[in-house]
Coordinates of C-alpha atoms and ligand atoms in Angstrom, one line a residue:
M1030 CA -0.3 -0.3 -0.5
T1031 CA 1.1 3.2 -1.0
A1032 CA 0.7 6.3 0.3
A1033 CA -0.7 9.1 -2.2
S1034 CA -1.9 12.9 -1.5
P1035 CA -5.5 13.4 -0.6
T1036 CA -8.2 13.2 -2.4
V1037 CA -12.0 14.3 -1.4
A1038 CA -14.7 11.9 -2.5
P1039 CA -13.4 11.3 -6.0
S1040 CA -16.5 11.1 -9.1
A1041 CA -15.1 8.5 -10.8
V1042 CA -17.5 8.9 -14.0
A1043 CA -17.0 5.7 -16.7
S1044 CA -17.3 5.9 -20.3
T1045 CA -19.8 3.6 -22.2
D1046 CA -16.3 2.3 -24.1
A1047 CA -15.0 2.3 -21.3
V1048 CA -17.1 -0.5 -19.6
D1049 CA -17.6 -2.3 -23.2
A1050 CA -13.7 -3.0 -23.0
L1051 CA -14.2 -4.0 -19.5
A1052 CA -16.9 -6.4 -19.8
H1053 CA -15.0 -8.3 -22.5
E1054 CA -11.1 -8.6 -20.7
L1055 CA -14.1 -9.5 -17.9
R1056 CA -15.5 -12.6 -19.6
R1057 CA -12.3 -13.8 -20.8
L1058 CA -11.2 -13.8 -16.9
L1059 CA -14.8 -15.4 -15.7
G1060 CA -16.3 -16.7 -18.3
V1061 CA -19.7 -15.7 -20.2
E1062 CA -21.6 -17.0 -17.0
R1063 CA -20.3 -15.2 -14.5
V1064 CA -20.4 -11.6 -16.3
R1065 CA -24.1 -9.8 -17.2
T1066 CA -24.8 -6.9 -19.1
S1067 CA -28.4 -7.2 -20.1
A1068 CA -30.6 -4.5 -19.0
T1069 CA -32.8 -7.1 -16.6
E1070 CA -29.9 -8.6 -15.0
L1071 CA -28.2 -4.4 -13.8
G1072 CA -31.5 -3.5 -12.9
L1073 CA -31.6 -6.2 -10.1
Y1074 CA -28.2 -4.3 -8.5
R1075 CA -29.0 -1.3 -9.5
R1076 CA -29.5 -0.4 -5.9
D1077 CA -29.2 -1.9 -2.0
A1078 CA -32.5 -1.8 0.4
S1079 CA -31.9 1.6 0.7
N1080 CA -34.1 3.8 -1.3
I1081 CA -31.3 5.4 -3.6
E1082 CA -31.2 4.2 -7.3
G1083 CA -28.5 4.0 -9.3
R1084 CA -27.1 2.6 -12.6
A1085 CA -24.5 -0.6 -12.8
G1086 CA -22.3 -1.2 -16.2
V1087 CA -21.9 -4.6 -15.5
V1088 CA -22.2 -7.1 -12.6
C1089 CA -19.5 -9.6 -12.1
F1090 CA -19.1 -12.9 -9.9
P1091 CA -15.9 -14.2 -8.7
T1092 CA -15.3 -16.8 -7.1
T1093 CA -11.7 -16.7 -4.9
T1094 CA -9.2 -14.0 -4.2
A1095 CA -6.8 -14.0 -6.8
E1096 CA -10.1 -13.9 -9.3
V1097 CA -11.3 -10.9 -7.8
R1098 CA -7.1 -8.9 -8.0
E1099 CA -8.0 -9.3 -11.4
V1100 CA -11.3 -7.2 -11.4
V1101 CA -9.9 -4.6 -9.3
R1102 CA -7.1 -4.5 -12.0
A1103 CA -9.3 -4.8 -14.9
S1104 CA -11.4 -1.3 -13.6
V1105 CA -8.3 0.1 -12.5
R1106 CA -6.7 -0.6 -15.9
H1107 CA -9.9 0.5 -17.8
G1108 CA -10.6 3.1 -15.0
V1109 CA -14.2 1.8 -14.7
P1110 CA -14.9 2.5 -10.4
F1111 CA -15.9 -0.5 -8.8
V1112 CA -18.2 -1.5 -5.6
A1113 CA -18.2 -4.3 -3.7
R1114 CA -21.1 -6.0 -2.9
G1115 CA -22.5 -8.6 -0.7
S1116 CA -26.3 -9.7 -0.1
G1117 CA -27.3 -5.8 -1.2
T1118 CA -29.2 -5.4 2.4
G1119 CA -27.5 -2.4 3.5
L1120 CA -29.4 0.5 4.3
A1121 CA -28.0 3.6 3.3
G1122 CA -27.0 2.9 -0.6
G1123 CA -23.3 1.7 0.2
A1124 CA -24.0 -0.8 -2.0
T1125 CA -25.9 1.5 -4.9
P1126 CA -23.8 1.5 -8.0
L1127 CA -23.5 5.4 -9.8
D1128 CA -22.8 6.0 -12.9
G1129 CA -22.0 2.4 -14.4
A1130 CA -19.9 1.4 -11.9
I1131 CA -18.7 -2.4 -12.0
V1132 CA -20.5 -4.2 -8.7
V1133 CA -18.1 -6.9 -7.5
S1134 CA -20.6 -9.4 -6.3
L1135 CA -19.5 -11.7 -3.6
T1136 CA -22.1 -14.1 -3.3
R1137 CA -20.2 -17.1 -5.0
M1138 CA -16.8 -16.8 -2.1
N1139 CA -19.4 -18.0 0.6
R1140 CA -17.0 -21.0 1.6
I1141 CA -16.3 -21.3 5.6
L1142 CA -12.7 -22.3 5.3
S1143 CA -11.9 -23.7 8.8
V1144 CA -13.2 -23.2 11.8
D1145 CA -10.9 -23.7 14.7
P1146 CA -12.8 -24.6 18.5
V1147 CA -10.5 -23.9 21.0
H1148 CA -8.7 -20.8 20.1
R1149 CA -12.4 -19.8 19.0
L1150 CA -11.9 -18.4 15.5
A1151 CA -13.2 -19.2 12.3
W1152 CA -11.7 -17.7 8.8
V1153 CA -14.8 -17.0 6.4
E1154 CA -15.3 -15.9 2.6
P1155 CA -16.9 -12.6 2.6
G1156 CA -20.2 -14.0 0.9
V1157 CA -20.6 -16.2 3.4
L1158 CA -24.6 -14.9 5.4
N1159 CA -24.4 -13.9 9.3
L1160 CA -26.5 -16.7 10.7
D1161 CA -25.6 -19.6 8.9
L1162 CA -21.9 -18.6 10.2
T1163 CA -23.6 -19.0 13.7
R1164 CA -25.5 -22.4 12.5
A1165 CA -22.7 -24.2 11.7
V1166 CA -20.4 -23.4 14.8
A1167 CA -23.2 -23.7 17.3
V1168 CA -22.1 -27.4 17.1
H1169 CA -19.1 -26.8 19.7
G1170 CA -21.2 -24.0 21.7
L1171 CA -19.9 -21.1 19.5
H1172 CA -21.5 -18.4 18.0
F1173 CA -20.4 -15.5 15.5
A1174 CA -21.5 -12.3 18.1
P1175 CA -22.7 -9.6 15.8
D1176 CA -26.6 -10.5 15.0
P1177 CA -28.2 -7.1 12.6
S1178 CA -32.1 -8.0 12.8
S1179 CA -31.1 -8.9 9.0
Q1180 CA -29.2 -12.0 10.1
Q1181 CA -30.5 -14.4 7.8
S1182 CA -29.7 -12.5 4.8
C1183 CA -26.6 -10.0 4.5
S1184 CA -23.0 -11.4 4.3
I1185 CA -20.1 -10.9 6.6
G1186 CA -18.6 -9.5 4.0
G1187 CA -21.1 -6.6 4.3
N1188 CA -21.4 -6.5 8.5
V1189 CA -17.5 -5.6 8.3
A1190 CA -17.6 -3.3 5.5
N1191 CA -20.5 -1.8 7.7
N1192 CA -19.2 -2.5 10.9
S1193 CA -23.1 -3.4 11.4
G1194 CA -24.9 -3.8 15.0
G1195 CA -27.7 -6.4 16.4
P1196 CA -29.3 -6.8 19.2
H1197 CA -27.0 -8.0 21.4
C1198 CA -23.6 -6.2 20.8
L1199 CA -24.6 -4.0 23.8
A1200 CA -22.9 -6.9 25.8
D1201 CA -20.6 -8.3 23.2
G1202 CA -19.7 -5.1 20.9
V1203 CA -19.8 -4.5 16.9
T1204 CA -18.6 -6.4 14.6
S1205 CA -15.0 -4.2 14.7
A1206 CA -14.3 -6.9 18.2
H1207 CA -15.2 -9.7 16.4
V1208 CA -13.1 -9.3 13.6
L1209 CA -9.1 -10.3 14.0
A1210 CA -7.7 -10.4 10.8
V1211 CA -8.7 -9.3 7.1
E1212 CA -6.9 -10.3 3.5
V1213 CA -7.8 -7.4 1.7
V1214 CA -7.9 -6.9 -2.1
M1215 CA -6.5 -3.3 -2.5
P1216 CA -7.6 -0.6 -4.6
D1217 CA -4.8 -1.2 -6.9
G1218 CA -5.1 -4.5 -7.3
D1219 CA -2.4 -5.8 -4.0
V1220 CA -3.7 -8.4 -1.4
V1221 CA -2.4 -7.2 1.6
V1222 CA -3.7 -9.6 5.2
L1223 CA -4.6 -6.9 7.7
G1224 CA -4.9 -7.6 11.6
S1225 CA -4.1 -11.4 12.7
E1226 CA -5.3 -14.0 14.9
S1227 CA -3.7 -13.5 17.8
G1228 CA -5.3 -10.6 17.7
E1229 CA -1.8 -8.1 18.5
V1230 CA -0.8 -6.1 15.2
D1231 CA 3.2 -3.9 15.1
G1232 CA 2.2 -0.6 14.1
Y1233 CA -0.6 1.4 13.4
D1234 CA -4.4 -0.7 13.5
L1235 CA -5.2 -1.2 10.0
R1236 CA -8.0 -3.4 10.6
G1237 CA -9.4 -1.2 12.4
A1238 CA -9.7 1.2 9.7
F1239 CA -11.1 -1.0 7.2
V1240 CA -13.7 -2.2 9.1
G1241 CA -16.6 -0.2 8.6
S1242 CA -15.2 1.8 5.4
E1243 CA -17.8 0.8 3.3
G1244 CA -16.1 -0.6 0.5
M1245 CA -13.9 2.7 -0.1
C1246 CA -11.0 0.8 0.9
G1247 CA -10.7 -2.4 -0.4
I1248 CA -12.5 -5.5 -1.0
A1249 CA -12.4 -8.1 2.0
T1250 CA -11.7 -11.7 0.7
R1251 CA -11.3 -13.6 3.4
I1252 CA -11.9 -12.5 7.0
C1253 CA -11.1 -13.9 10.4
V1254 CA -13.7 -14.0 12.9
R1255 CA -13.9 -14.1 16.6
L1256 CA -16.4 -16.9 17.7
T1257 CA -17.8 -16.2 21.1
Q1258 CA -18.9 -19.3 23.4
D1259 CA -22.7 -19.6 24.1
P1260 CA -23.6 -18.3 27.7
P1261 CA -24.4 -21.2 30.4
A1262 CA -27.5 -19.6 31.0
V1263 CA -30.2 -17.0 29.3
R1264 CA -33.2 -15.3 30.4
T1265 CA -35.2 -13.0 28.3
M1266 CA -37.7 -10.5 30.0
L1267 CA -40.6 -8.2 28.7
F1268 CA -42.2 -5.5 30.2
D1269 CA -44.9 -3.1 29.7
Y1270 CA -46.1 0.6 29.8
D1271 CA -48.1 3.0 29.6
S1272 CA -45.2 5.8 28.6
V1273 CA -42.4 5.2 26.8
A1274 CA -40.9 7.9 28.8
D1275 CA -41.0 4.8 31.5
G1276 CA -39.8 2.3 29.3
A1277 CA -36.7 4.4 28.7
H1278 CA -36.0 5.5 31.5
T1279 CA -35.8 2.2 32.9
V1280 CA -33.4 1.1 30.1
G1281 CA -30.8 4.3 31.7
A1282 CA -31.5 2.4 35.6
I1283 CA -30.6 -1.1 34.7
I1284 CA -27.1 0.6 33.0
A1285 CA -27.0 3.0 36.1
A1286 CA -27.5 0.1 38.3
G1287 CA -24.1 -2.0 37.1
M1288 CA -25.4 -4.1 34.7
V1289 CA -25.2 -4.6 31.2
P1290 CA -27.6 -6.9 30.1
A1291 CA -27.0 -9.2 26.8
A1292 CA -30.1 -7.3 25.2
L1293 CA -31.7 -4.1 25.7
E1294 CA -34.8 -3.3 22.6
M1295 CA -38.0 -1.6 22.9
M1296 CA -40.9 -1.3 20.9
D1297 CA -43.6 1.2 20.9
Q1298 CA -47.1 1.0 20.9
L1299 CA -47.6 1.2 16.6
C1300 CA -44.9 -1.4 16.1
V1301 CA -46.2 -3.6 18.6
Q1302 CA -49.2 -4.0 16.9
A1303 CA -48.2 -4.0 13.6
V1304 CA -45.7 -7.1 15.3
E1305 CA -48.5 -8.4 17.1
A1306 CA -50.9 -9.1 14.0
Y1307 CA -48.2 -10.2 12.2
I1308 CA -46.6 -13.2 14.4
G1309 CA -49.5 -13.3 17.3
A1310 CA -46.2 -13.4 19.7
G1311 CA -48.7 -12.3 22.9
L1312 CA -47.4 -9.0 22.8
P1313 CA -49.4 -6.2 25.0
T1314 CA -50.9 -4.4 21.8
D1315 CA -53.1 -1.9 23.9
A1316 CA -49.3 -0.8 26.0
A1317 CA -47.8 2.0 24.6
A1318 CA -43.8 0.6 25.0
I1319 CA -42.6 -2.6 25.2
L1320 CA -39.0 -3.4 27.2
L1321 CA -36.7 -6.5 25.5
V1322 CA -34.0 -6.9 28.5
E1323 CA -31.9 -10.8 27.9
V1324 CA -29.7 -11.3 30.4
A1325 CA -26.9 -14.2 29.8
G1326 CA -24.2 -15.9 32.2
P1327 CA -23.5 -18.2 34.5
P1328 CA -26.6 -19.7 35.7
H1329 CA -26.3 -17.6 39.4
A1330 CA -25.8 -14.3 38.4
V1331 CA -28.9 -14.8 35.5
E1332 CA -31.0 -15.6 38.3
D1333 CA -30.1 -12.5 40.2
E1334 CA -30.0 -9.7 37.7
V1335 CA -33.3 -11.2 36.5
E1336 CA -34.9 -9.9 40.0
R1337 CA -32.6 -6.5 39.9
V1338 CA -34.1 -6.1 36.3
V1339 CA -38.1 -7.0 37.9
A1340 CA -37.3 -4.8 40.8
I1341 CA -36.0 -1.9 38.5
A1342 CA -38.6 -2.5 35.9
R1343 CA -41.3 -2.2 38.9
A1344 CA -40.5 0.4 40.1
H1345 CA -40.5 2.5 36.8
R1346 CA -44.4 1.6 36.4
C1347 CA -43.9 -1.5 34.3
R1348 CA -47.7 -2.8 34.0
S1349 CA -47.0 -6.3 34.4
V1350 CA -43.8 -8.2 33.5
R1351 CA -43.3 -11.9 31.1
V1352 CA -40.3 -13.9 32.0
A1353 CA -39.9 -16.4 28.9
Q1354 CA -40.1 -20.2 29.9
D1355 CA -38.7 -22.1 27.7
D1356 CA -36.4 -21.6 24.9
A1357 CA -39.9 -22.2 22.5
E1358 CA -41.1 -19.1 24.2
R1359 CA -37.6 -17.1 23.8
A1360 CA -37.7 -17.7 20.6
L1361 CA -41.0 -16.5 19.8
I1362 CA -40.1 -13.5 21.7
W1363 CA -37.3 -12.7 19.7
K1364 CA -38.8 -13.3 16.7
G1365 CA -41.3 -10.5 17.0
R1366 CA -38.5 -8.1 17.5
K1367 CA -36.1 -9.4 14.6
T1368 CA -39.5 -8.8 11.9
A1369 CA -40.5 -5.9 13.2
F1370 CA -39.6 -4.1 9.6
G1371 CA -41.2 -7.3 7.7
A1372 CA -44.0 -6.3 10.0
V1373 CA -44.6 -2.4 8.4
A1374 CA -46.1 -4.0 5.6
R1375 CA -49.3 -4.8 7.2
I1376 CA -49.6 -1.0 7.7
K1377 CA -48.0 1.0 4.7
P1378 CA -46.5 -0.5 1.1
N1379 CA -43.6 1.3 2.6
Y1380 CA -41.0 2.1 4.8
Y1381 CA -38.1 4.3 5.5
L1382 CA -35.8 3.2 8.0
H1383 CA -33.8 5.9 10.1
D1384 CA -30.6 4.9 12.3
T1385 CA -28.8 8.0 14.5
V1386 CA -27.7 7.4 18.3
V1387 CA -28.7 9.7 21.0
P1388 CA -27.3 9.6 24.3
R1389 CA -29.4 7.3 27.1
R1390 CA -30.3 10.5 29.1
A1391 CA -31.9 11.4 25.6
L1392 CA -33.6 9.3 24.7
P1393 CA -37.5 10.3 26.2
E1394 CA -37.1 13.8 24.7
V1395 CA -35.8 12.7 20.9
L1396 CA -38.6 10.3 20.7
R1397 CA -41.2 13.0 21.9
Q1398 CA -39.6 15.5 19.1
V1399 CA -39.4 12.3 16.1
Q1400 CA -43.6 11.8 17.4
E1401 CA -43.9 15.5 16.9
I1402 CA -41.9 15.3 13.0
A1403 CA -44.0 12.4 11.7
A1404 CA -46.6 14.2 12.5
R1405 CA -46.7 17.4 11.2
H1406 CA -45.5 15.3 8.2
D1407 CA -48.0 13.7 8.0
L1408 CA -47.0 10.3 8.1
L1409 CA -46.6 7.3 10.9
V1410 CA -43.8 6.5 12.8
M1411 CA -43.4 3.5 14.0
N1412 CA -40.1 3.2 16.8
V1413 CA -38.0 0.0 17.3
F1414 CA -34.5 0.1 19.0
H1415 CA -30.9 -0.9 20.2
A1416 CA -32.5 1.2 24.0
G1417 CA -29.5 0.2 25.8
D1418 CA -26.9 1.9 23.4
G1419 CA -29.4 4.9 22.0
N1420 CA -29.1 3.1 18.6
L1421 CA -33.0 5.0 17.5
H1422 CA -34.4 3.2 14.5
P1423 CA -37.4 5.3 13.1
L1424 CA -39.7 3.5 10.7
L1425 CA -41.7 6.1 8.1
V1426 CA -44.0 4.3 6.5
F1427 CA -46.5 5.5 4.0
D1428 CA -47.4 4.2 0.2
K1429 CA -45.5 5.9 -2.8
R1430 CA -47.4 5.9 -4.5
E1431 CA -48.9 8.6 -3.0
P1432 CA -48.5 11.9 -4.7
G1433 CA -45.8 14.4 -3.0
V1434 CA -45.4 11.8 0.1
M1435 CA -41.9 11.1 -0.9
D1436 CA -40.6 14.9 -0.2
R1437 CA -42.4 14.6 3.0
V1438 CA -40.3 11.4 4.2
H1439 CA -36.8 12.9 2.8
A1440 CA -38.2 16.2 4.9
A1441 CA -38.6 14.2 7.7
G1442 CA -35.7 11.7 8.0
D1443 CA -33.5 14.7 7.9
E1444 CA -35.5 16.7 10.9
I1445 CA -34.8 13.3 12.8
V1446 CA -30.9 13.3 11.7
R1447 CA -30.4 16.5 13.3
V1448 CA -32.3 16.5 16.5
S1449 CA -30.4 13.6 17.1
V1450 CA -27.7 15.2 16.2
A1451 CA -27.9 18.9 18.5
A1452 CA -30.0 16.1 21.3
G1453 CA -25.1 14.7 21.7
G1454 CA -25.7 11.8 19.3
V1455 CA -24.3 10.6 16.1
L1456 CA -25.5 10.3 12.2
S1457 CA -25.8 6.5 12.7
G1458 CA -25.2 4.1 14.5
E1459 CA -24.8 0.8 12.6
H1460 CA -26.5 1.1 8.7
G1461 CA -23.6 3.4 8.0
I1462 CA -23.2 6.7 6.3
G1463 CA -23.1 5.4 2.2
L1464 CA -24.9 8.1 -0.4
E1465 CA -27.5 8.8 2.6
K1466 CA -25.8 10.7 4.8
R1467 CA -23.4 11.5 2.4
D1468 CA -24.2 15.4 2.6
L1469 CA -25.4 15.4 6.5
M1470 CA -21.1 14.6 7.5
P1471 CA -20.5 17.9 8.4
L1472 CA -23.5 18.2 11.0
M1473 CA -20.5 16.3 13.2
F1474 CA -17.4 16.6 10.9
S1475 CA -15.2 19.7 10.2
S1476 CA -13.6 20.6 6.9
T1477 CA -10.5 19.6 9.0
D1478 CA -11.5 16.0 10.6
L1479 CA -13.6 15.4 7.0
E1480 CA -10.0 16.3 5.2
A1481 CA -8.1 13.8 7.8
Q1482 CA -10.9 11.5 6.9
A1483 CA -10.0 12.0 3.5
A1484 CA -6.7 11.1 3.6
L1485 CA -7.1 8.1 5.2
R1486 CA -9.2 7.2 2.3
A1487 CA -6.5 7.9 -0.6
A1488 CA -4.1 6.1 1.5
F1489 CA -5.8 2.8 1.1
D1490 CA -7.3 4.0 -2.7
T1491 CA -4.2 5.4 -4.4
T1492 CA -7.3 4.6 -7.9
G1493 CA -10.3 6.5 -6.2
L1494 CA -11.8 3.6 -8.1
A1495 CA -13.1 1.7 -4.7
N1496 CA -16.8 2.8 -4.2
P1497 CA -15.7 6.6 -5.3
T1498 CA -18.8 9.3 -4.0
K1499 CA -19.6 7.2 -0.9
V1500 CA -19.1 8.7 2.6
L1501 CA -17.4 12.0 2.3
P1502 CA -19.4 15.2 1.0
S1503 CA -17.5 16.8 -2.1
P1504 CA -15.4 20.0 -1.0
S1505 CA -18.3 22.6 -2.3
S1506 CA -21.1 21.0 0.0
C1507 CA -18.8 21.2 2.8
G1508 CA -20.9 23.0 5.8
D1509 CA -23.7 22.9 3.9
A1510 CA -25.5 19.9 4.9
H1511 CA -28.3 18.7 2.7
H1512 CA -29.2 15.6 0.9
V1513 CA -27.5 15.8 -2.4
P1514 CA -27.0 12.3 -3.9
D1515 CA -25.4 11.2 -6.9
G1516 CA -27.9 8.1 -7.0
A1517 CA -32.4 9.0 -7.7
W1518 CA -34.3 9.0 -4.1
I1519 CA -36.8 6.7 -5.5
Ligands
FAD2831 C1 -34.9 -5.4 7.2 C2 -33.2 -5.1 7.4 C3 -33.0 -5.2 8.9 C4 -31.8 -4.6 9.4 N1 -31.0 -4.7 10.5 C5 -29.5 -4.3 10.5 C6 -29.7 -4.1 12.0 O1 -30.1 -4.6 12.7 N2 -27.7 -4.0 12.6 C7 -27.3 -3.3 11.5 O2 -26.4 -3.5 11.5 N3 -27.6 -3.2 10.1 C8 -29.2 -3.5 9.8 N4 -29.6 -3.7 8.1 C9 -28.6 -2.8 7.8 C10 -27.5 -4.2 6.7 O3 -28.1 -5.8 6.7 C11 -26.7 -4.0 7.3 O4 -25.6 -2.8 6.9 C12 -25.7 -5.9 6.9 O5 -23.9 -5.8 7.3 C13 -25.4 -5.5 5.0 O6 -25.1 -6.8 4.6 P1 -25.1 -7.2 3.1 O7 -23.9 -8.0 3.1 O8 -26.2 -6.8 2.7 O9 -24.2 -5.0 2.7 P2 -24.4 -4.6 1.2 O10 -25.4 -4.4 1.3 O11 -24.2 -5.3 0.4 O12 -23.1 -3.8 1.1 C14 -23.1 -2.7 2.2 C15 -21.9 -1.8 1.8 O13 -20.6 -3.2 1.9 C16 -20.0 -2.8 0.9 N5 -19.4 -5.1 1.1 C17 -20.0 -5.6 0.6 N6 -19.1 -6.2 1.0 C18 -17.3 -6.2 0.8 C19 -16.3 -6.6 1.1 N7 -16.5 -8.2 0.9 N8 -15.7 -6.0 0.9 C20 -15.4 -4.9 0.7 N9 -16.3 -4.1 0.8 C21 -18.0 -4.8 1.0 C22 -20.3 -2.4 -0.1 O14 -19.9 -1.5 -0.9 C23 -21.2 -1.3 0.9 O15 -21.0 0.2 1.1 C24 -30.5 -4.0 8.4 C25 -31.2 -4.2 7.0 C26 -32.1 -4.2 6.5 C27 -32.6 -4.8 5.0

C-alpha cells in the first residue's frame, strides 16, 4: 500500500466504451456466465435495500481472491469504478452503483474455510451469511456475536464493511470487536492481510481502519472472525408500559445499576401492534411501549440479575412482567423483535428506516420529537430500537404512490437526523453513511476532520475507484448539509 496525496470523494464516471471494454476483458477472465450486462440483470443491482437507485455498468461474480484481484486490476486499467456487494441489504446506499460502475458481487465466495473451536476463531469468505456461520459453529457451543436483524440474509463481508451491530452487541460489541484479521484486495490490486489471528499487530491497527470503511478501502476476500461461547444460561424478560418515557427511564436505571444485559430493546405501540398482527407472539397491543431485556451468564448470576431488573422495571411503573419460560417462548419473543421491519407491510407498503444514536438520557425527549416531526409531516412513525445503546430506528411508513409523499418522508428524515445530532448523538449507529447521509457529514465533522478522513481513504485507495463518492461529501457541500446524492431517491 502506498500513500497518496489526499483527495476528497473522487467522482469517477465510467465511459460507455471503457465499460464495454472492461466487460469484454472480464468475460475472458471469468467466463460469460459470471459477467452480466443485460438490462434486466443490471436493473437487479441498481440499488441495495435503501431508497437510492444508481446504475450498474457490469455485474460480475468472482469466486476466489485471485479472481477479485484480476477484476480490480482490470477495472483500474479501464478507469472504471468498482463497488463491492454482499447481499445488498445495506440501508444507506453503500452498495448502490453510480454512473455505470462495476458491481463485484461476493455472493459466490460463501465458504466457511476453517473453524478452530479451541482458539474460537474461523476463517470465512465474505459472502458467507451471518446466520449461516452461527448455525455452522453451534455444534461447538459457539456463535458469531454480531446479530443484525437482517442476519438471515446479510453477508459477513457486508457486516465488516458497515461495522454492523445487532441487539446482542450491547454487551458483546459491534462487528469490529469480532474481526481479528481481513484479507483485502486493495484498490490497486495488491493483496494484503490486515490484523492477525492472535489479535496482536505491530504498528497501526489498519484492520480497525478497514472495518467500517464501506467498500472504499478495498474488497475483503477472507475474514478471520472471533467466535463467542454460548452463555450457560439465558433469561429473556418482557415489560410493558403506559408511557414510552417510563420504558426509556428503566433502560437508563438498569445500566446505572451496574448491569450490562445481553440485550435491551424497545418497541412502541404502533410497532407492537404490527408485529402482533404479523406473528401473534402474545405482545400487549394496548401498551405505549414494551421493553425486552435479556441477561446471560452463569445460572446463579442470571437469576440474580433477573430479580434486580424486574425490581427496576416495577419501580418505573411497568404494567406487567413476562419472563420466557422456555427456549420456544424466548424464540417467539425474539422473532417478534426481528421481524418488526417485515411487519410494517401490514400498515403501509413502503418504509424508510432511519438509524441514529442519541445519549441514553436523551431517549425520552428525542422520541417525543420524532413523533412530533412525523405528525407535522403527516406521516406514521414506528419505533423499534436498541435502547441500551441509544440507537434509534424510527420507521417512517408510507405509500409511495401517494403524490408528494417522498418529499415529506425525506424532510422528516432529515429533521430526525438533525434532532438526534443536536441532542449529542451521531448520524448513524450501524447502517453506515453511504450515500444516504454523506451530505449530512458536516453536521458532525469540520472540514479539517473531513480532510483527515479523506487522507486516510486516499492512503488505502490510490486509484480513487473503490466505491467513489460514498461517505465523504464533496468539498463544495461541506458546511452546507443537505441531501444531494448522485443516485436518485425513489
Ligand atoms: C430488514 C433489515 C434489518 C437490518 N437490521 C440491521 C441491524 O440490526 N444492524 C445493522 O447493523 N444493520 C442492519 N441492517 C442493514 C444491513 O443488513 C447491514 O448493514 C449488513 O451488514 C449489510 O450486509 P450486506 O451483505 O447486505 O452488504 P451490502 O448491502 O451488499 O453492502 C454494504 C456495504 O458494504 C460494502 N461491502 C460489501 N461486501 C464487501 C466486501 N467483501 N468488501 C468490502 N466492502 C464490502 C458495500 O460496498 C457497501 O458499502 C438491516 C437491513 C435490513 C434490510
